[in-house]
């Protein structure tokens, strides 16, 4: 799912392409995309784009009549900049927003239709799209700590809860926790003051690093290859590969459609965290340390 750095890259690329431009047409090819009935999406047509905003992991396009188009890309939704009037051929093309200088096309890979478009009128209605998480760049350490300790959650769950922090998901939470050298399963109530300092700094520094990196890329080309798996990430999507800090193989915890990647040596004191699928299979034989894991592999 595109997260804060990816959404920032999209906004940077769209800023120079559609702000000040009139929205000529909205073409919706998927009946599942539009999630609101009022105001009608046609209320946006013929009006100029006056503002772009990020709302969590959503992209909000504001028109000069106070109508807002809010796109939530979910896991497989992506944006593309195409020649004006680009055809919506193929089942993955969900919608197009036509401007005088080109068309913004929304696609979604796979068979599940999770991406969504909402139309709002006015600031009050727009606020209903905000899950409520704090902006880590607008918060200080006490506010950050207060948000994450409102409920006693694991660090992984707390970082990725949109009601707690704005715009962080599975990929960048892995990178943040690796930078902070903290276990993804540590409870927020257990952190020391020094660990809170590390987590706060790592959250801001990691996000800023990737925001800057992806924005630079978007200056020359529209971000067509938005992905949660980047070759220069430290741990996310790098199961089995060497940790860039210590060289030990990156470990993972798998669940549902996601996985958490971490370095046992750097983050968990050498302890291998239980993976649900394998721990059910191995039971008491589940390896607790990196040495036990390597011995198990040899057998």
PDB file of C-alpha atoms in Angstrom:
ATOM      1  CA  UNK A   1       0.000   0.000   0.000  1.00  0.00           C
ATOM      2  CA  UNK A   2       1.414   3.435  -0.878  1.00  0.00           C
ATOM      3  CA  UNK A   3       2.458   5.111   2.371  1.00  0.00           C
ATOM      4  CA  UNK A   4       3.433   8.640   3.383  1.00  0.00           C
ATOM      5  CA  UNK A   5       6.620   8.899   1.255  1.00  0.00           C
ATOM      6  CA  UNK A   6       4.863   7.440  -1.793  1.00  0.00           C
ATOM      7  CA  UNK A   7       1.827   9.704  -1.387  1.00  0.00           C
ATOM      8  CA  UNK A   8       4.174  12.686  -1.010  1.00  0.00           C
ATOM      9  CA  UNK A   9       5.842  11.720  -4.295  1.00  0.00           C
ATOM     10  CA  UNK A  10       2.479  11.515  -6.034  1.00  0.00           C
ATOM     11  CA  UNK A  11       1.489  14.925  -4.662  1.00  0.00           C
ATOM     12  CA  UNK A  12       4.779  16.462  -5.753  1.00  0.00           C
ATOM     13  CA  UNK A  13       4.316  15.116  -9.291  1.00  0.00           C
ATOM     14  CA  UNK A  14       0.672  16.187  -9.446  1.00  0.00           C
ATOM     15  CA  UNK A  15       1.401  19.668  -8.107  1.00  0.00           C
ATOM     16  CA  UNK A  16       3.099  20.759 -11.309  1.00  0.00           C
ATOM     17  CA  UNK A  17       0.671  18.908 -13.564  1.00  0.00           C
ATOM     18  CA  UNK A  18      -2.856  19.627 -12.328  1.00  0.00           C
ATOM     19  CA  UNK A  19      -2.886  22.519  -9.849  1.00  0.00           C
ATOM     20  CA  UNK A  20      -4.489  25.464 -11.644  1.00  0.00           C
ATOM     21  CA  UNK A  21      -5.805  23.194 -14.396  1.00  0.00           C
ATOM     22  CA  UNK A  22      -9.540  22.658 -15.048  1.00  0.00           C
ATOM     23  CA  UNK A  23     -10.893  19.146 -14.592  1.00  0.00           C
ATOM     24  CA  UNK A  24     -12.549  18.500 -17.954  1.00  0.00           C
ATOM     25  CA  UNK A  25     -13.979  15.022 -17.429  1.00  0.00           C
ATOM     26  CA  UNK A  26     -14.161  12.230 -14.858  1.00  0.00           C
ATOM     27  CA  UNK A  27     -14.487   8.789 -16.413  1.00  0.00           C
ATOM     28  CA  UNK A  28     -15.247   5.904 -14.068  1.00  0.00           C
ATOM     29  CA  UNK A  29     -14.925   2.402 -15.486  1.00  0.00           C
ATOM     30  CA  UNK A  30     -15.502   0.430 -12.267  1.00  0.00           C
ATOM     31  CA  UNK A  31     -18.850   0.481 -10.509  1.00  0.00           C
ATOM     32  CA  UNK A  32     -17.116  -0.365  -7.233  1.00  0.00           C
ATOM     33  CA  UNK A  33     -14.829   2.671  -7.176  1.00  0.00           C
ATOM     34  CA  UNK A  34     -17.150   5.562  -6.242  1.00  0.00           C
ATOM     35  CA  UNK A  35     -18.237   5.232  -2.608  1.00  0.00           C
ATOM     36  CA  UNK A  36     -20.355   8.373  -2.196  1.00  0.00           C
ATOM     37  CA  UNK A  37     -23.591   9.495  -3.878  1.00  0.00           C
ATOM     38  CA  UNK A  38     -23.737  13.150  -2.839  1.00  0.00           C
ATOM     39  CA  UNK A  39     -22.422  15.440  -4.043  1.00  0.00           C
ATOM     40  CA  UNK A  40     -22.272  13.858  -7.507  1.00  0.00           C
ATOM     41  CA  UNK A  41     -18.827  13.506  -9.037  1.00  0.00           C
ATOM     42  CA  UNK A  42     -19.998  15.741 -11.899  1.00  0.00           C
ATOM     43  CA  UNK A  43     -19.910  18.682  -9.468  1.00  0.00           C
ATOM     44  CA  UNK A  44     -16.126  18.614  -9.816  1.00  0.00           C
ATOM     45  CA  UNK A  45     -16.137  18.811 -13.608  1.00  0.00           C
ATOM     46  CA  UNK A  46     -15.345  22.189 -15.130  1.00  0.00           C
ATOM     47  CA  UNK A  47     -13.620  23.508 -12.023  1.00  0.00           C
ATOM     48  CA  UNK A  48      -9.935  24.201 -11.489  1.00  0.00           C
ATOM     49  CA  UNK A  49      -7.745  22.303  -9.057  1.00  0.00           C
ATOM     50  CA  UNK A  50      -6.886  24.721  -6.279  1.00  0.00           C
ATOM     51  CA  UNK A  51      -5.147  22.490  -3.735  1.00  0.00           C
ATOM     52  CA  UNK A  52      -3.720  19.038  -3.066  1.00  0.00           C
ATOM     53  CA  UNK A  53      -3.525  17.392   0.333  1.00  0.00           C
ATOM     54  CA  UNK A  54      -2.454  14.172   1.946  1.00  0.00           C
ATOM     55  CA  UNK A  55      -4.972  12.718   4.403  1.00  0.00           C
ATOM     56  CA  UNK A  56      -3.311   9.701   5.966  1.00  0.00           C
ATOM     57  CA  UNK A  57      -2.674   7.429   2.985  1.00  0.00           C
ATOM     58  CA  UNK A  58      -5.263   9.246   0.878  1.00  0.00           C
ATOM     59  CA  UNK A  59      -4.818  11.834  -1.862  1.00  0.00           C
ATOM     60  CA  UNK A  60      -7.258  14.749  -1.740  1.00  0.00           C
ATOM     61  CA  UNK A  61      -7.770  16.913  -4.832  1.00  0.00           C
ATOM     62  CA  UNK A  62      -9.502  20.209  -4.030  1.00  0.00           C
ATOM     63  CA  UNK A  63     -11.456  22.133  -6.657  1.00  0.00           C
ATOM     64  CA  UNK A  64     -12.198  25.860  -6.680  1.00  0.00           C
ATOM     65  CA  UNK A  65     -15.875  25.243  -5.766  1.00  0.00           C
ATOM     66  CA  UNK A  66     -14.887  23.550  -2.477  1.00  0.00           C
ATOM     67  CA  UNK A  67     -15.529  20.064  -3.856  1.00  0.00           C
ATOM     68  CA  UNK A  68     -12.916  17.452  -2.959  1.00  0.00           C
ATOM     69  CA  UNK A  69     -12.048  14.214  -4.731  1.00  0.00           C
ATOM     70  CA  UNK A  70     -10.405  11.819  -2.288  1.00  0.00           C
ATOM     71  CA  UNK A  71      -8.568   8.753  -3.598  1.00  0.00           C
ATOM     72  CA  UNK A  72      -7.602   5.831  -1.384  1.00  0.00           C
ATOM     73  CA  UNK A  73      -5.308   3.522  -3.339  1.00  0.00           C
ATOM     74  CA  UNK A  74      -5.362   0.706  -0.783  1.00  0.00           C
ATOM     75  CA  UNK A  75      -2.892  -2.127  -1.519  1.00  0.00           C
ATOM     76  CA  UNK A  76      -2.818  -2.399  -5.307  1.00  0.00           C
ATOM     77  CA  UNK A  77      -4.106   0.966  -6.541  1.00  0.00           C
ATOM     78  CA  UNK A  78      -1.672   3.132  -8.499  1.00  0.00           C
ATOM     79  CA  UNK A  79      -1.760   6.444 -10.351  1.00  0.00           C
ATOM     80  CA  UNK A  80      -0.398   7.073 -13.843  1.00  0.00           C
ATOM     81  CA  UNK A  81       0.008  10.184 -15.972  1.00  0.00           C
ATOM     82  CA  UNK A  82      -1.161   9.493 -19.512  1.00  0.00           C
ATOM     83  CA  UNK A  83      -1.805  11.512 -22.700  1.00  0.00           C
ATOM     84  CA  UNK A  84      -5.055  13.428 -22.594  1.00  0.00           C
ATOM     85  CA  UNK A  85      -8.104  11.229 -23.129  1.00  0.00           C
ATOM     86  CA  UNK A  86      -6.228   7.965 -22.564  1.00  0.00           C
ATOM     87  CA  UNK A  87      -8.500   4.970 -23.090  1.00  0.00           C
ATOM     88  CA  UNK A  88      -9.537   2.884 -20.126  1.00  0.00           C
ATOM     89  CA  UNK A  89      -8.843  -0.451 -21.763  1.00  0.00           C
ATOM     90  CA  UNK A  90      -8.458  -3.563 -19.610  1.00  0.00           C
ATOM     91  CA  UNK A  91     -10.072  -4.508 -16.312  1.00  0.00           C
ATOM     92  CA  UNK A  92      -7.336  -2.916 -14.191  1.00  0.00           C
ATOM     93  CA  UNK A  93      -8.138   0.622 -15.403  1.00  0.00           C
ATOM     94  CA  UNK A  94     -10.673   2.005 -12.945  1.00  0.00           C
ATOM     95  CA  UNK A  95     -10.958   5.724 -13.703  1.00  0.00           C
ATOM     96  CA  UNK A  96      -9.482   8.699 -15.523  1.00  0.00           C
ATOM     97  CA  UNK A  97      -9.438  12.378 -14.597  1.00  0.00           C
ATOM     98  CA  UNK A  98      -8.949  14.418 -17.760  1.00  0.00           C
ATOM     99  CA  UNK A  99      -7.114  17.757 -17.829  1.00  0.00           C
ATOM    100  CA  UNK A 100      -6.051  19.910 -20.797  1.00  0.00           C
ATOM    101  CA  UNK A 101      -2.454  18.674 -20.485  1.00  0.00           C
ATOM    102  CA  UNK A 102      -3.053  14.983 -19.759  1.00  0.00           C
ATOM    103  CA  UNK A 103      -5.097  12.363 -17.942  1.00  0.00           C
ATOM    104  CA  UNK A 104      -4.594  11.031 -14.445  1.00  0.00           C
ATOM    105  CA  UNK A 105      -5.450   7.324 -14.620  1.00  0.00           C
ATOM    106  CA  UNK A 106      -6.192   5.117 -11.621  1.00  0.00           C
ATOM    107  CA  UNK A 107      -5.425   1.400 -11.948  1.00  0.00           C
ATOM    108  CA  UNK A 108      -5.679  -1.498  -9.528  1.00  0.00           C
ATOM    109  CA  UNK A 109      -3.932  -4.815 -10.013  1.00  0.00           C
ATOM    110  CA  UNK A 110      -5.495  -8.124  -9.052  1.00  0.00           C
ATOM    111  CA  UNK A 111      -9.124  -9.159  -8.789  1.00  0.00           C
ATOM    112  CA  UNK A 112     -10.097  -7.471  -5.519  1.00  0.00           C
ATOM    113  CA  UNK A 113     -11.481  -3.961  -5.911  1.00  0.00           C
ATOM    114  CA  UNK A 114     -10.405  -2.084  -2.782  1.00  0.00           C
ATOM    115  CA  UNK A 115      -9.329   1.289  -4.175  1.00  0.00           C
ATOM    116  CA  UNK A 116     -11.956   3.977  -3.645  1.00  0.00           C
ATOM    117  CA  UNK A 117     -13.048   7.461  -4.681  1.00  0.00           C
ATOM    118  CA  UNK A 118     -14.999   9.743  -2.365  1.00  0.00           C
ATOM    119  CA  UNK A 119     -16.528  13.105  -3.233  1.00  0.00           C
ATOM    120  CA  UNK A 120     -16.949  15.659  -0.442  1.00  0.00           C
ATOM    121  CA  UNK A 121     -18.278  19.212  -0.285  1.00  0.00           C
ATOM    122  CA  UNK A 122     -16.552  21.525   2.175  1.00  0.00           C
ATOM    123  CA  UNK A 123     -13.937  21.190   4.886  1.00  0.00           C
ATOM    124  CA  UNK A 124     -16.251  19.625   7.449  1.00  0.00           C
ATOM    125  CA  UNK A 125     -17.209  16.782   5.134  1.00  0.00           C
ATOM    126  CA  UNK A 126     -13.576  16.337   4.084  1.00  0.00           C
ATOM    127  CA  UNK A 127     -12.570  15.909   7.726  1.00  0.00           C
ATOM    128  CA  UNK A 128     -14.639  12.717   7.877  1.00  0.00           C
ATOM    129  CA  UNK A 129     -12.027  11.041   5.638  1.00  0.00           C
ATOM    130  CA  UNK A 130      -9.259  11.576   8.201  1.00  0.00           C
ATOM    131  CA  UNK A 131      -8.634   8.515  10.427  1.00  0.00           C
ATOM    132  CA  UNK A 132      -7.215  10.882  13.042  1.00  0.00           C
ATOM    133  CA  UNK A 133      -3.573   9.858  13.342  1.00  0.00           C
ATOM    134  CA  UNK A 134      -1.065  12.563  14.241  1.00  0.00           C
ATOM    135  CA  UNK A 135       1.432  13.970  11.758  1.00  0.00           C
ATOM    136  CA  UNK A 136       4.812  12.949  13.152  1.00  0.00           C
ATOM    137  CA  UNK A 137       6.432  16.049  11.624  1.00  0.00           C
ATOM    138  CA  UNK A 138       3.969  18.330  13.404  1.00  0.00           C
ATOM    139  CA  UNK A 139       4.289  16.547  16.762  1.00  0.00           C
ATOM    140  CA  UNK A 140       6.908  16.758  19.482  1.00  0.00           C
ATOM    141  CA  UNK A 141       8.190  13.796  21.486  1.00  0.00           C
ATOM    142  CA  UNK A 142       5.579  14.076  24.304  1.00  0.00           C
ATOM    143  CA  UNK A 143       2.720  14.165  21.771  1.00  0.00           C
ATOM    144  CA  UNK A 144       4.226  11.227  19.889  1.00  0.00           C
ATOM    145  CA  UNK A 145       4.578   9.199  23.073  1.00  0.00           C
ATOM    146  CA  UNK A 146       1.069  10.103  24.248  1.00  0.00           C
ATOM    147  CA  UNK A 147      -0.442   8.946  20.958  1.00  0.00           C
ATOM    148  CA  UNK A 148       1.378   5.599  20.965  1.00  0.00           C
ATOM    149  CA  UNK A 149       0.604   4.842  24.618  1.00  0.00           C
ATOM    150  CA  UNK A 150      -3.099   5.675  24.516  1.00  0.00           C
ATOM    151  CA  UNK A 151      -3.518   1.907  24.154  1.00  0.00           C
ATOM    152  CA  UNK A 152      -0.930  -0.717  25.095  1.00  0.00           C
ATOM    153  CA  UNK A 153      -0.028  -2.099  21.673  1.00  0.00           C
ATOM    154  CA  UNK A 154       3.003  -3.706  20.079  1.00  0.00           C
ATOM    155  CA  UNK A 155       5.227  -1.190  18.321  1.00  0.00           C
ATOM    156  CA  UNK A 156       4.378  -2.663  14.916  1.00  0.00           C
ATOM    157  CA  UNK A 157       0.630  -2.365  15.514  1.00  0.00           C
ATOM    158  CA  UNK A 158       0.926   1.122  17.003  1.00  0.00           C
ATOM    159  CA  UNK A 159       3.044   2.510  14.158  1.00  0.00           C
ATOM    160  CA  UNK A 160       0.665   1.166  11.493  1.00  0.00           C
ATOM    161  CA  UNK A 161      -2.620   2.142  13.147  1.00  0.00           C
ATOM    162  CA  UNK A 162      -3.983   5.118  11.123  1.00  0.00           C
ATOM    163  CA  UNK A 163      -5.857   6.354  14.208  1.00  0.00           C
ATOM    164  CA  UNK A 164      -2.498   6.805  15.969  1.00  0.00           C
ATOM    165  CA  UNK A 165      -0.006   7.918  13.300  1.00  0.00           C
ATOM    166  CA  UNK A 166      -0.751   9.360   9.889  1.00  0.00           C
ATOM    167  CA  UNK A 167       0.484   7.610   6.772  1.00  0.00           C
ATOM    168  CA  UNK A 168       2.699   4.797   8.086  1.00  0.00           C
ATOM    169  CA  UNK A 169       2.094   1.219   6.966  1.00  0.00           C
ATOM    170  CA  UNK A 170       3.743  -2.169   6.814  1.00  0.00           C
ATOM    171  CA  UNK A 171       6.840  -1.246   4.798  1.00  0.00           C
ATOM    172  CA  UNK A 172       8.037   1.899   6.532  1.00  0.00           C
ATOM    173  CA  UNK A 173       7.205   0.615  10.018  1.00  0.00           C
ATOM    174  CA  UNK A 174       9.740  -2.183   9.390  1.00  0.00           C
ATOM    175  CA  UNK A 175      12.321   0.382   8.319  1.00  0.00           C
ATOM    176  CA  UNK A 176      11.601   2.645  11.298  1.00  0.00           C
ATOM    177  CA  UNK A 177      11.919  -0.160  13.844  1.00  0.00           C
ATOM    178  CA  UNK A 178      15.167  -1.361  12.293  1.00  0.00           C
ATOM    179  CA  UNK A 179      16.592   2.168  12.415  1.00  0.00           C
ATOM    180  CA  UNK A 180      15.502   2.469  16.060  1.00  0.00           C
ATOM    181  CA  UNK A 181      16.860  -1.033  16.867  1.00  0.00           C
ATOM    182  CA  UNK A 182      13.594  -2.019  18.519  1.00  0.00           C
ATOM    183  CA  UNK A 183      11.602  -5.235  18.369  1.00  0.00           C
ATOM    184  CA  UNK A 184       8.295  -5.078  16.464  1.00  0.00           C
ATOM    185  CA  UNK A 185       6.571  -6.996  19.288  1.00  0.00           C
ATOM    186  CA  UNK A 186       7.722  -4.781  22.166  1.00  0.00           C
ATOM    187  CA  UNK A 187       4.732  -3.210  23.916  1.00  0.00           C
ATOM    188  CA  UNK A 188       4.539   0.576  23.955  1.00  0.00           C
ATOM    189  CA  UNK A 189       4.167   0.503  27.741  1.00  0.00           C
ATOM    190  CA  UNK A 190       7.590  -1.147  28.082  1.00  0.00           C
ATOM    191  CA  UNK A 191       9.774   1.454  26.327  1.00  0.00           C
ATOM    192  CA  UNK A 192      12.389   3.342  28.299  1.00  0.00           C
ATOM    193  CA  UNK A 193      12.858   7.111  27.846  1.00  0.00           C
ATOM    194  CA  UNK A 194      15.989   6.452  25.775  1.00  0.00           C
ATOM    195  CA  UNK A 195      14.059   4.038  23.534  1.00  0.00           C
ATOM    196  CA  UNK A 196      11.299   6.621  23.043  1.00  0.00           C
ATOM    197  CA  UNK A 197      13.946   9.096  21.903  1.00  0.00           C
ATOM    198  CA  UNK A 198      15.315   6.552  19.423  1.00  0.00           C
ATOM    199  CA  UNK A 199      11.876   5.643  18.096  1.00  0.00           C
ATOM    200  CA  UNK A 200      10.789   9.252  17.630  1.00  0.00           C
ATOM    201  CA  UNK A 201      14.008  10.195  15.851  1.00  0.00           C
ATOM    202  CA  UNK A 202      13.953   7.053  13.694  1.00  0.00           C
ATOM    203  CA  UNK A 203      10.346   7.669  12.654  1.00  0.00           C
ATOM    204  CA  UNK A 204      11.021  11.207  11.510  1.00  0.00           C
ATOM    205  CA  UNK A 205      14.425  10.482   9.972  1.00  0.00           C
ATOM    206  CA  UNK A 206      13.288   7.382   8.062  1.00  0.00           C
ATOM    207  CA  UNK A 207      10.205   9.058   6.631  1.00  0.00           C
ATOM    208  CA  UNK A 208      12.144  12.215   5.720  1.00  0.00           C
ATOM    209  CA  UNK A 209      14.855  10.154   4.001  1.00  0.00           C
ATOM    210  CA  UNK A 210      12.312   8.385   1.781  1.00  0.00           C
ATOM    211  CA  UNK A 211      10.158  11.467   1.189  1.00  0.00           C
ATOM    212  CA  UNK A 212      13.193  13.356  -0.095  1.00  0.00           C
ATOM    213  CA  UNK A 213      14.449  10.406  -2.110  1.00  0.00           C
ATOM    214  CA  UNK A 214      11.117   9.731  -3.835  1.00  0.00           C
ATOM    215  CA  UNK A 215      10.378  13.408  -4.449  1.00  0.00           C
ATOM    216  CA  UNK A 216      13.693  13.789  -6.246  1.00  0.00           C
ATOM    217  CA  UNK A 217      12.752  10.856  -8.472  1.00  0.00           C
ATOM    218  CA  UNK A 218       9.328  12.390  -9.190  1.00  0.00           C
ATOM    219  CA  UNK A 219      10.823  15.672 -10.408  1.00  0.00           C
ATOM    220  CA  UNK A 220      11.894  14.121 -13.692  1.00  0.00           C
ATOM    221  CA  UNK A 221       9.257  11.426 -14.176  1.00  0.00           C
ATOM    222  CA  UNK A 222       5.806  10.710 -12.825  1.00  0.00           C
ATOM    223  CA  UNK A 223       6.149   8.008 -10.099  1.00  0.00           C
ATOM    224  CA  UNK A 224       4.954   5.038 -12.140  1.00  0.00           C
ATOM    225  CA  UNK A 225       6.741   2.358 -10.110  1.00  0.00           C
ATOM    226  CA  UNK A 226       5.388   2.891  -6.614  1.00  0.00           C
ATOM    227  CA  UNK A 227       6.187  -0.222  -4.589  1.00  0.00           C
ATOM    228  CA  UNK A 228       6.537  -1.348  -0.996  1.00  0.00           C
ATOM    229  CA  UNK A 229       9.660  -3.307  -1.905  1.00  0.00           C
ATOM    230  CA  UNK A 230      12.702  -1.215  -2.740  1.00  0.00           C
ATOM    231  CA  UNK A 231      16.177  -2.612  -3.244  1.00  0.00           C
ATOM    232  CA  UNK A 232      17.812  -0.109  -0.897  1.00  0.00           C
ATOM    233  CA  UNK A 233      15.484  -0.730   2.043  1.00  0.00           C
ATOM    234  CA  UNK A 234      17.184  -2.119   5.136  1.00  0.00           C
ATOM    235  CA  UNK A 235      14.848  -4.995   6.075  1.00  0.00           C
ATOM    236  CA  UNK A 236      11.410  -4.743   4.502  1.00  0.00           C
ATOM    237  CA  UNK A 237      10.971  -7.392   1.833  1.00  0.00           C
ATOM    238  CA  UNK A 238      14.528  -8.591   2.417  1.00  0.00           C
ATOM    239  CA  UNK A 239      13.906 -11.890   4.228  1.00  0.00           C
ATOM    240  CA  UNK A 240      17.050 -14.001   4.273  1.00  0.00           C
ATOM    241  CA  UNK A 241      19.274 -11.228   2.989  1.00  0.00           C
ATOM    242  CA  UNK A 242      22.021  -9.693   5.165  1.00  0.00           C
ATOM    243  CA  UNK A 243      21.143  -6.895   7.539  1.00  0.00           C
ATOM    244  CA  UNK A 244      23.018  -3.776   6.358  1.00  0.00           C
ATOM    245  CA  UNK A 245      24.075  -3.048   9.959  1.00  0.00           C
ATOM    246  CA  UNK A 246      25.308  -6.416  11.236  1.00  0.00           C
ATOM    247  CA  UNK A 247      25.226  -8.818   8.295  1.00  0.00           C
ATOM    248  CA  UNK A 248      22.933 -11.398   9.924  1.00  0.00           C
ATOM    249  CA  UNK A 249      20.034 -12.672   7.764  1.00  0.00           C
ATOM    250  CA  UNK A 250      16.795 -10.679   7.973  1.00  0.00           C
ATOM    251  CA  UNK A 251      13.960 -12.602   9.654  1.00  0.00           C
ATOM    252  CA  UNK A 252      10.190 -12.363   9.202  1.00  0.00           C
ATOM    253  CA  UNK A 253       6.833 -12.893  10.851  1.00  0.00           C
ATOM    254  CA  UNK A 254       4.087 -13.795   8.382  1.00  0.00           C
ATOM    255  CA  UNK A 255       0.393 -13.125   8.922  1.00  0.00           C
ATOM    256  CA  UNK A 256      -2.545 -12.851   6.502  1.00  0.00           C
ATOM    257  CA  UNK A 257      -1.385 -10.852   3.455  1.00  0.00           C
ATOM    258  CA  UNK A 258       1.510  -9.121   5.202  1.00  0.00           C
ATOM    259  CA  UNK A 259       4.805  -9.888   6.828  1.00  0.00           C
ATOM    260  CA  UNK A 260       7.029  -8.107   9.321  1.00  0.00           C
ATOM    261  CA  UNK A 261      10.744  -8.089   8.563  1.00  0.00           C
ATOM    262  CA  UNK A 262      13.369  -7.492  11.248  1.00  0.00           C
ATOM    263  CA  UNK A 263      16.927  -8.238  12.249  1.00  0.00           C
ATOM    264  CA  UNK A 264      17.134 -10.550  15.256  1.00  0.00           C
ATOM    265  CA  UNK A 265      20.636  -9.421  16.231  1.00  0.00           C
ATOM    266  CA  UNK A 266      19.914  -5.678  15.967  1.00  0.00           C
ATOM    267  CA  UNK A 267      16.328  -5.609  17.224  1.00  0.00           C
ATOM    268  CA  UNK A 268      15.451  -8.578  19.424  1.00  0.00           C
ATOM    269  CA  UNK A 269      18.681  -9.428  21.224  1.00  0.00           C
ATOM    270  CA  UNK A 270      19.259 -12.428  18.967  1.00  0.00           C
ATOM    271  CA  UNK A 271      15.819 -13.945  19.648  1.00  0.00           C
ATOM    272  CA  UNK A 272      13.903 -15.290  16.627  1.00  0.00           C
ATOM    273  CA  UNK A 273      10.266 -14.229  16.868  1.00  0.00           C
ATOM    274  CA  UNK A 274       7.621 -16.901  16.365  1.00  0.00           C
ATOM    275  CA  UNK A 275       6.145 -17.042  12.890  1.00  0.00           C
ATOM    276  CA  UNK A 276       2.516 -18.175  13.195  1.00  0.00           C
ATOM    277  CA  UNK A 277       2.528 -20.685  10.358  1.00  0.00           C
ATOM    278  CA  UNK A 278       5.855 -22.311  11.190  1.00  0.00           C
ATOM    279  CA  UNK A 279       5.483 -22.175  14.975  1.00  0.00           C
ATOM    280  CA  UNK A 280       2.214 -24.109  14.735  1.00  0.00           C
ATOM    281  CA  UNK A 281       4.024 -26.738  12.681  1.00  0.00           C
ATOM    282  CA  UNK A 282       7.173 -26.960  14.795  1.00  0.00           C
ATOM    283  CA  UNK A 283       5.650 -26.404  18.234  1.00  0.00           C
ATOM    284  CA  UNK A 284       8.313 -26.764  20.945  1.00  0.00           C
ATOM    285  CA  UNK A 285      10.931 -27.269  18.247  1.00  0.00           C
ATOM    286  CA  UNK A 286      10.572 -23.638  17.135  1.00  0.00           C
ATOM    287  CA  UNK A 287      14.095 -22.100  17.129  1.00  0.00           C
ATOM    288  CA  UNK A 288      14.518 -19.383  19.734  1.00  0.00           C
ATOM    289  CA  UNK A 289      17.881 -18.011  18.588  1.00  0.00           C
ATOM    290  CA  UNK A 290      19.726 -17.447  15.340  1.00  0.00           C
ATOM    291  CA  UNK A 291      22.072 -20.338  16.161  1.00  0.00           C
ATOM    292  CA  UNK A 292      19.136 -22.709  16.692  1.00  0.00           C
ATOM    293  CA  UNK A 293      17.582 -21.505  13.446  1.00  0.00           C
ATOM    294  CA  UNK A 294      20.766 -22.180  11.497  1.00  0.00           C
ATOM    295  CA  UNK A 295      21.060 -25.639  13.093  1.00  0.00           C
ATOM    296  CA  UNK A 296      17.478 -26.403  12.088  1.00  0.00           C
ATOM    297  CA  UNK A 297      18.214 -25.366   8.506  1.00  0.00           C
ATOM    298  CA  UNK A 298      21.231 -27.688   8.369  1.00  0.00           C
ATOM    299  CA  UNK A 299      19.017 -30.621   9.320  1.00  0.00           C
TER     300      UNK A 299
END
